[in-house]
PDB file of C-alpha atoms in Angstrom:
ATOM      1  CA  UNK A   1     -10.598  16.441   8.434  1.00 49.00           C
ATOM      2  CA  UNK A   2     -10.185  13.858  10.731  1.00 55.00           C
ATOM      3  CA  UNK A   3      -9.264  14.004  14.634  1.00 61.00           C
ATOM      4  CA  UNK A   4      -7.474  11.594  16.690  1.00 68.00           C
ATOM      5  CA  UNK A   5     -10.307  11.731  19.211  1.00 62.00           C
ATOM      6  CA  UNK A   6     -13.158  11.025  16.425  1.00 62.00           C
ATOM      7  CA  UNK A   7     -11.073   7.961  15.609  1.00 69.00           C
ATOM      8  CA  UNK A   8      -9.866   6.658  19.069  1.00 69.00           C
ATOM      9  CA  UNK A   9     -11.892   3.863  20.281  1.00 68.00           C
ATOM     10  CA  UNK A  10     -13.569   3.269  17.005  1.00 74.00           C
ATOM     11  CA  UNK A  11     -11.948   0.284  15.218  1.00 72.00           C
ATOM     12  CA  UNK A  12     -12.841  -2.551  17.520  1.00 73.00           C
ATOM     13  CA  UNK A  13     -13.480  -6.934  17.183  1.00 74.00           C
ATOM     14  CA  UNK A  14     -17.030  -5.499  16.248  1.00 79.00           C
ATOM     15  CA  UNK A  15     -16.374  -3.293  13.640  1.00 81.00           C
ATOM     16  CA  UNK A  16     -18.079  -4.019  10.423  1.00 86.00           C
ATOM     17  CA  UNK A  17     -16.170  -3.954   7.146  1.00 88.00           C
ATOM     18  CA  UNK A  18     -17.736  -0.203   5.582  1.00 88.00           C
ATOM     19  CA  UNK A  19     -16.668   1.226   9.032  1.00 87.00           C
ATOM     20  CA  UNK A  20     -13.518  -0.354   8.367  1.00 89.00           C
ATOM     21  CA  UNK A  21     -12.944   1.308   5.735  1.00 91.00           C
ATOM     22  CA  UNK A  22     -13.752   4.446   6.510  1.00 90.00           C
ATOM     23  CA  UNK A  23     -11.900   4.302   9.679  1.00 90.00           C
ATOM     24  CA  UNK A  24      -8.397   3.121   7.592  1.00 93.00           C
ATOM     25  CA  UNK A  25      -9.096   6.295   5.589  1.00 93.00           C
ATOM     26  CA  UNK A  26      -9.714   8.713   8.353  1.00 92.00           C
ATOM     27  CA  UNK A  27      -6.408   7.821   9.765  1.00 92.00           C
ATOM     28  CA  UNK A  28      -4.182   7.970   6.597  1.00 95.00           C
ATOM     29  CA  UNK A  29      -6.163  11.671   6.270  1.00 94.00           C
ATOM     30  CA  UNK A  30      -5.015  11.989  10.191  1.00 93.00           C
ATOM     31  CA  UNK A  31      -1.527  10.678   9.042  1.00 94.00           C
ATOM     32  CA  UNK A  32      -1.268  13.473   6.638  1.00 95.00           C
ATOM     33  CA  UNK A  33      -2.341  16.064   8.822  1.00 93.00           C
ATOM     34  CA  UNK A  34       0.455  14.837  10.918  1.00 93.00           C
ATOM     35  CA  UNK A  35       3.379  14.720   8.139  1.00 95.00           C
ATOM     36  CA  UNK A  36       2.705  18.130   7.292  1.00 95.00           C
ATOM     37  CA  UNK A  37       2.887  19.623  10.550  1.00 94.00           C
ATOM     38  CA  UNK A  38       5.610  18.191  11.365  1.00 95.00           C
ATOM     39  CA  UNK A  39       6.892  19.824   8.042  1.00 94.00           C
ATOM     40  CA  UNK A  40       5.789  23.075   8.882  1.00 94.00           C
ATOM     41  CA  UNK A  41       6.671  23.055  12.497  1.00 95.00           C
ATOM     42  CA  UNK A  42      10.709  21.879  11.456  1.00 95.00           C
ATOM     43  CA  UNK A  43      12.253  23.249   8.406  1.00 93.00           C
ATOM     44  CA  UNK A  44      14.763  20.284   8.132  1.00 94.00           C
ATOM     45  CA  UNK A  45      11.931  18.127   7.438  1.00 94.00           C
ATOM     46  CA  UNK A  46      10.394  20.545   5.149  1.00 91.00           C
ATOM     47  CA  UNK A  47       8.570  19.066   1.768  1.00 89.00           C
ATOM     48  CA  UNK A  48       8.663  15.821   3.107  1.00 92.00           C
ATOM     49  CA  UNK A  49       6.502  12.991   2.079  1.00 94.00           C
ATOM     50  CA  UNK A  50       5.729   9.327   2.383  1.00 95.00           C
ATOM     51  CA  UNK A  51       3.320   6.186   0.991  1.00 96.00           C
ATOM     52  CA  UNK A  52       1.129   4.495   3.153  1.00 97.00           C
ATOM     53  CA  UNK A  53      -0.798   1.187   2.255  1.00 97.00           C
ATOM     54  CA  UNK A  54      -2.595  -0.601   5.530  1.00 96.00           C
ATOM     55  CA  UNK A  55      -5.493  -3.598   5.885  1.00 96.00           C
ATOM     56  CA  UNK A  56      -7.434  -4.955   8.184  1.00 93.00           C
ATOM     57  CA  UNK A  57      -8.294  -8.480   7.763  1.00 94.00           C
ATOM     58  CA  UNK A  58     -11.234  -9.985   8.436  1.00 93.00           C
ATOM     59  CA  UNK A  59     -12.244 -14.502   8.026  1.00 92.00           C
ATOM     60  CA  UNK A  60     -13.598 -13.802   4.778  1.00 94.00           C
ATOM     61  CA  UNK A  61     -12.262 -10.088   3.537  1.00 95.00           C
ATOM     62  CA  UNK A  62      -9.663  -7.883   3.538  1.00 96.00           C
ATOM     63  CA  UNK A  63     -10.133  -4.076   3.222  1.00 96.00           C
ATOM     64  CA  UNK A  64      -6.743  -2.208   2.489  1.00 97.00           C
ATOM     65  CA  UNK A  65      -6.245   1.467   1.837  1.00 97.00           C
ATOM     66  CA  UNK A  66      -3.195   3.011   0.754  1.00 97.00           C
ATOM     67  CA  UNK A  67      -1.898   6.013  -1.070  1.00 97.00           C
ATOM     68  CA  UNK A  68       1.181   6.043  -3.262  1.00 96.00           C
ATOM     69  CA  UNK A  69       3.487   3.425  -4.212  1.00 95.00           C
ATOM     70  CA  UNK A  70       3.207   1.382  -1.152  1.00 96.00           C
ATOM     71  CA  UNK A  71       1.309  -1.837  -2.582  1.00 96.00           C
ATOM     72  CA  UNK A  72      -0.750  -4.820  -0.859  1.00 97.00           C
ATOM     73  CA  UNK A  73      -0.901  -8.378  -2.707  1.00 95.00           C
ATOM     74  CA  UNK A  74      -3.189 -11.063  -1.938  1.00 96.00           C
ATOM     75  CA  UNK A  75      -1.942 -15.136  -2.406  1.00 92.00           C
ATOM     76  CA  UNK A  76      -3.808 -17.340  -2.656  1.00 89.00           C
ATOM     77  CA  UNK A  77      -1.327 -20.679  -2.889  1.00 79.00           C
ATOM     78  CA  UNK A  78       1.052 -20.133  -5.707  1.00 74.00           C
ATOM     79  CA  UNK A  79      -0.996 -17.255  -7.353  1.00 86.00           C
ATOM     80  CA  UNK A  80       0.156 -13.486  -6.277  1.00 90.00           C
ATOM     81  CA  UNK A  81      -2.048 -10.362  -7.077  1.00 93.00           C
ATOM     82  CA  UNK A  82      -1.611  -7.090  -6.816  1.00 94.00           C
ATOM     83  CA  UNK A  83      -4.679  -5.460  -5.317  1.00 96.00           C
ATOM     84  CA  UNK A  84      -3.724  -1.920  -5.193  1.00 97.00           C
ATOM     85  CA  UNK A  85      -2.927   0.348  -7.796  1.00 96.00           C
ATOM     86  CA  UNK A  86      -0.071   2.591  -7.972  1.00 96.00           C
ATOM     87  CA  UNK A  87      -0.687   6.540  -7.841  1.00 97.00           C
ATOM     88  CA  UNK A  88       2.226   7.043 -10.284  1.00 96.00           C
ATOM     89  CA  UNK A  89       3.564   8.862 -13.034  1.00 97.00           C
ATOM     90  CA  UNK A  90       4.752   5.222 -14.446  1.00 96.00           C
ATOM     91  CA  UNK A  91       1.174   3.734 -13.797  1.00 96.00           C
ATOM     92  CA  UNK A  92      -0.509   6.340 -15.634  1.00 97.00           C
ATOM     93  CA  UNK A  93       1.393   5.403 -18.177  1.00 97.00           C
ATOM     94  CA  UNK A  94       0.638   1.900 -18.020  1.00 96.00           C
ATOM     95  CA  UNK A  95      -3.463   3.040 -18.042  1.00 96.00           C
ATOM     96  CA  UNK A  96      -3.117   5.137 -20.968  1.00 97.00           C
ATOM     97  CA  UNK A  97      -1.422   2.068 -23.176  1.00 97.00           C
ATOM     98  CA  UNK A  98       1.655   4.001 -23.354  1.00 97.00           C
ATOM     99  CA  UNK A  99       4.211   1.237 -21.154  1.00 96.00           C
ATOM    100  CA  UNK A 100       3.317  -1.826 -20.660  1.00 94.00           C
ATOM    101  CA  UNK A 101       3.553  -3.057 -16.905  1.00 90.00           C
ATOM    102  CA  UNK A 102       6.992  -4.914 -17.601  1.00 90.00           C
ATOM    103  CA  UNK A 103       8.584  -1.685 -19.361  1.00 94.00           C
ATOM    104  CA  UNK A 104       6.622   0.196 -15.972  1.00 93.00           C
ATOM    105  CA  UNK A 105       9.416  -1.716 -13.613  1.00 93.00           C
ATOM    106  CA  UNK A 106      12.613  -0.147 -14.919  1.00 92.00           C
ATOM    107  CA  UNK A 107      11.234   2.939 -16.691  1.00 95.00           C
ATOM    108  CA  UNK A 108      13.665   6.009 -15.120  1.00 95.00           C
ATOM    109  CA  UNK A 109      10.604   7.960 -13.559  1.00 95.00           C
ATOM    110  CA  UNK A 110       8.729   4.883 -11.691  1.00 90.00           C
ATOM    111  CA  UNK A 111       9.853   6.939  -8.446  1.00 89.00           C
ATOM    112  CA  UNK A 112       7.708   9.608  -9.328  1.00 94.00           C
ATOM    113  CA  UNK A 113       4.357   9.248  -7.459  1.00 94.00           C
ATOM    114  CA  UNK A 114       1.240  11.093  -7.654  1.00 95.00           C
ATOM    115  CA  UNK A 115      -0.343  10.927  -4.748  1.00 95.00           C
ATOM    116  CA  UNK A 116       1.192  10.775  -1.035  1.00 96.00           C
ATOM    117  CA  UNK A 117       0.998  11.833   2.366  1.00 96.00           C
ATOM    118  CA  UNK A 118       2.630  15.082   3.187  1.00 95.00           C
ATOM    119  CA  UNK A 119       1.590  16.927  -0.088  1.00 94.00           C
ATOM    120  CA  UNK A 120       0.585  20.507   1.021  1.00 91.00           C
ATOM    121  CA  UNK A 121      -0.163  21.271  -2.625  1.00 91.00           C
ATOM    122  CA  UNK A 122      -3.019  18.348  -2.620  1.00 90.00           C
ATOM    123  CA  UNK A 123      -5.526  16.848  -0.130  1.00 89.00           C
ATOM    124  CA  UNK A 124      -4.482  13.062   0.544  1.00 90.00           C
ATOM    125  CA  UNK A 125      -6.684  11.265  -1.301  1.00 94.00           C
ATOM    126  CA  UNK A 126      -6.434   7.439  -0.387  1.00 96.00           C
ATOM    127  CA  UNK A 127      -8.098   4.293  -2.030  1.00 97.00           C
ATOM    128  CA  UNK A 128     -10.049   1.412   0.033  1.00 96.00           C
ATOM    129  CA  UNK A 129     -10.202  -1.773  -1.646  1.00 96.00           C
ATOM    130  CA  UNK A 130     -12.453  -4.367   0.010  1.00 96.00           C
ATOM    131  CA  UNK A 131     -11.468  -8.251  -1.393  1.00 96.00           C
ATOM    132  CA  UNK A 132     -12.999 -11.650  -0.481  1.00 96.00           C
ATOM    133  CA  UNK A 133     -10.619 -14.236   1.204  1.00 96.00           C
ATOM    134  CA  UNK A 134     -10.534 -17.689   2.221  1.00 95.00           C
ATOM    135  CA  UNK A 135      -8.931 -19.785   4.830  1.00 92.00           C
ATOM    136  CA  UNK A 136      -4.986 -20.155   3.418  1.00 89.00           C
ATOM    137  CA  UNK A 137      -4.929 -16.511   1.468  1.00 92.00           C
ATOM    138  CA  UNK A 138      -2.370 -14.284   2.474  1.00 91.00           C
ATOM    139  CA  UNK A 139      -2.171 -10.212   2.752  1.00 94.00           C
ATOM    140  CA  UNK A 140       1.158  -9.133   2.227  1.00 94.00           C
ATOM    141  CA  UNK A 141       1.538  -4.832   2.663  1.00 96.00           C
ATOM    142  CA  UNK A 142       4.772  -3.362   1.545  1.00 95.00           C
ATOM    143  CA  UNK A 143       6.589  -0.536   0.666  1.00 93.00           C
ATOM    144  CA  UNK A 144       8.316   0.173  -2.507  1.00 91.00           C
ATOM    145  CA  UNK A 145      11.653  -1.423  -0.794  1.00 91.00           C
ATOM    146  CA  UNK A 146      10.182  -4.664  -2.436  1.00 94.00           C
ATOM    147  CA  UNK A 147       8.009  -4.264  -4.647  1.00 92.00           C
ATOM    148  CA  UNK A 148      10.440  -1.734  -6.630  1.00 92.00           C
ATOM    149  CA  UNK A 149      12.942  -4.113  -6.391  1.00 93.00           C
ATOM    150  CA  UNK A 150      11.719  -7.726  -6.950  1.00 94.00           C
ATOM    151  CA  UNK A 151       8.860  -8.216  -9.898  1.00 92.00           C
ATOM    152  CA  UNK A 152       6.010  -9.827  -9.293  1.00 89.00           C
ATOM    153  CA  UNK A 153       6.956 -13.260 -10.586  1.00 89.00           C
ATOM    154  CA  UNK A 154       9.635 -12.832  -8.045  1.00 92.00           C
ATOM    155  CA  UNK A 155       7.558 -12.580  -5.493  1.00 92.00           C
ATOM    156  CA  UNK A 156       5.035 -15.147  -6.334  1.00 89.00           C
ATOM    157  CA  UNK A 157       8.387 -17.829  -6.627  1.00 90.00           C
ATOM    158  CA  UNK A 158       9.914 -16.805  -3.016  1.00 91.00           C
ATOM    159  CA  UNK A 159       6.607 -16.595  -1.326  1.00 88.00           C
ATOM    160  CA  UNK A 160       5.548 -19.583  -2.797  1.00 85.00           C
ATOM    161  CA  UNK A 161       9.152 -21.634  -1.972  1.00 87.00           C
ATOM    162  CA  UNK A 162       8.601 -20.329   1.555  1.00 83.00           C
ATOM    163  CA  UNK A 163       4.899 -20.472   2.579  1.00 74.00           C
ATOM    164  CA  UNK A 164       5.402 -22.828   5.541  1.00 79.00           C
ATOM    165  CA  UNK A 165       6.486 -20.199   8.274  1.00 83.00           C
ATOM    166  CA  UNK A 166       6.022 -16.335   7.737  1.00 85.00           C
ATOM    167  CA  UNK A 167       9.360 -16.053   9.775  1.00 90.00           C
ATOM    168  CA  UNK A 168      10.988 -17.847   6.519  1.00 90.00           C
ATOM    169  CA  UNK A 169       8.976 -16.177   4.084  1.00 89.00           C
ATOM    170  CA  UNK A 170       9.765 -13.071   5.320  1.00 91.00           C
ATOM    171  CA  UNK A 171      13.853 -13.378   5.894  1.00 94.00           C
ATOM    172  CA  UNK A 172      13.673 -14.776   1.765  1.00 94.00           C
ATOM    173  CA  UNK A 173      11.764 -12.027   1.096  1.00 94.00           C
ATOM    174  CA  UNK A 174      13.688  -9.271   3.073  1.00 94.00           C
ATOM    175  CA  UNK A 175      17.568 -11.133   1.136  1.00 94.00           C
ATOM    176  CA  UNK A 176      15.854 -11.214  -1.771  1.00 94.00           C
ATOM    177  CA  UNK A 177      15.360  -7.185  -1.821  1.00 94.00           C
ATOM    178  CA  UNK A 178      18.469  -6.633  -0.403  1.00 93.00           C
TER     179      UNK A 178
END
């Protein structure tokens, strides 16, 4: 288990990208602690749970970790991709041929996730992703608030409509999902 004081201090300008990594996981593993004590300490919040997907990005790489639904793309000019996968029921179902990713958007259980923070009945589990970018690419982290609500295609046509400012970007992202 990880401890706030093992952590604090550690991520610095210095940092190499492995100890990036493993620093992004030790505090989603510290996040978890967290959720579930506050779960156990106050009954109204009892059972709850939430997705987490962060990055750190470096001039030529990005390392993201994340756990659950929450997702992180990378652009690179008018291409989007998806760099995390989903822990889901729906995404399993996509990996064992049995959906395809378009019938994975509005299939009635793609709420159900399979990993998250706050499970008491499972250790969090997150995955680290490490990808090569260049000068231009964007990292874009988000929640299921978007991602569950606008495709990809979507995504890739606002984002690439509105590339000159992030303030843009974002408010045609942000109507978009609303």
């Amino acid at each position: 288990e990880a401890s706030e004081e093992l952590i604090r201090g550690q991520l610095t300008d210095n940092t190499d990208i492995e100890s990036a990594s493993t620093i992004l996981r030790a505090i989603t593993i510290l996040g978890n602690t967290r959720v579930l004590q506050a779960s156990y300490e106050n009954t109204e919040l009892a059972g709850m749970g939430t997705t987490v997907v962060s990055a750190i990005v470096y001039p030529d790489a990005a390392v993201t970790v994340h756990v659950g639904d929450s997702r992180c793309y990378h652009i690179t000019g008018n291409n989007i991709r998806c760099v995390t996968k989903d822990h889901s029921y729906v995404q399993d179902l996509v990996d064992e041929g049995k959906i395809t990713m378009d019938e994975a958007f509005d299939h009635p259980y793609n709420n159900v996730i399979t990993r998250s923070l706050g499970d008491a009945a499972h250790k969090a589990r997150p995955d680290s992703i490490t990808i090569p970018i260049f000068r231009g690419d964007i990292i874009m982290v988000n929640s299921d608030g978007l991602s569950g609500v606008l495709r990809d295609a979507e995504l890739e046509s606002i984002i690439s409509e509105n590339c000159q400012a992030m303030s843009s970007c974002r408010a045609a992202l942000w109507e978009a999902a609303e």
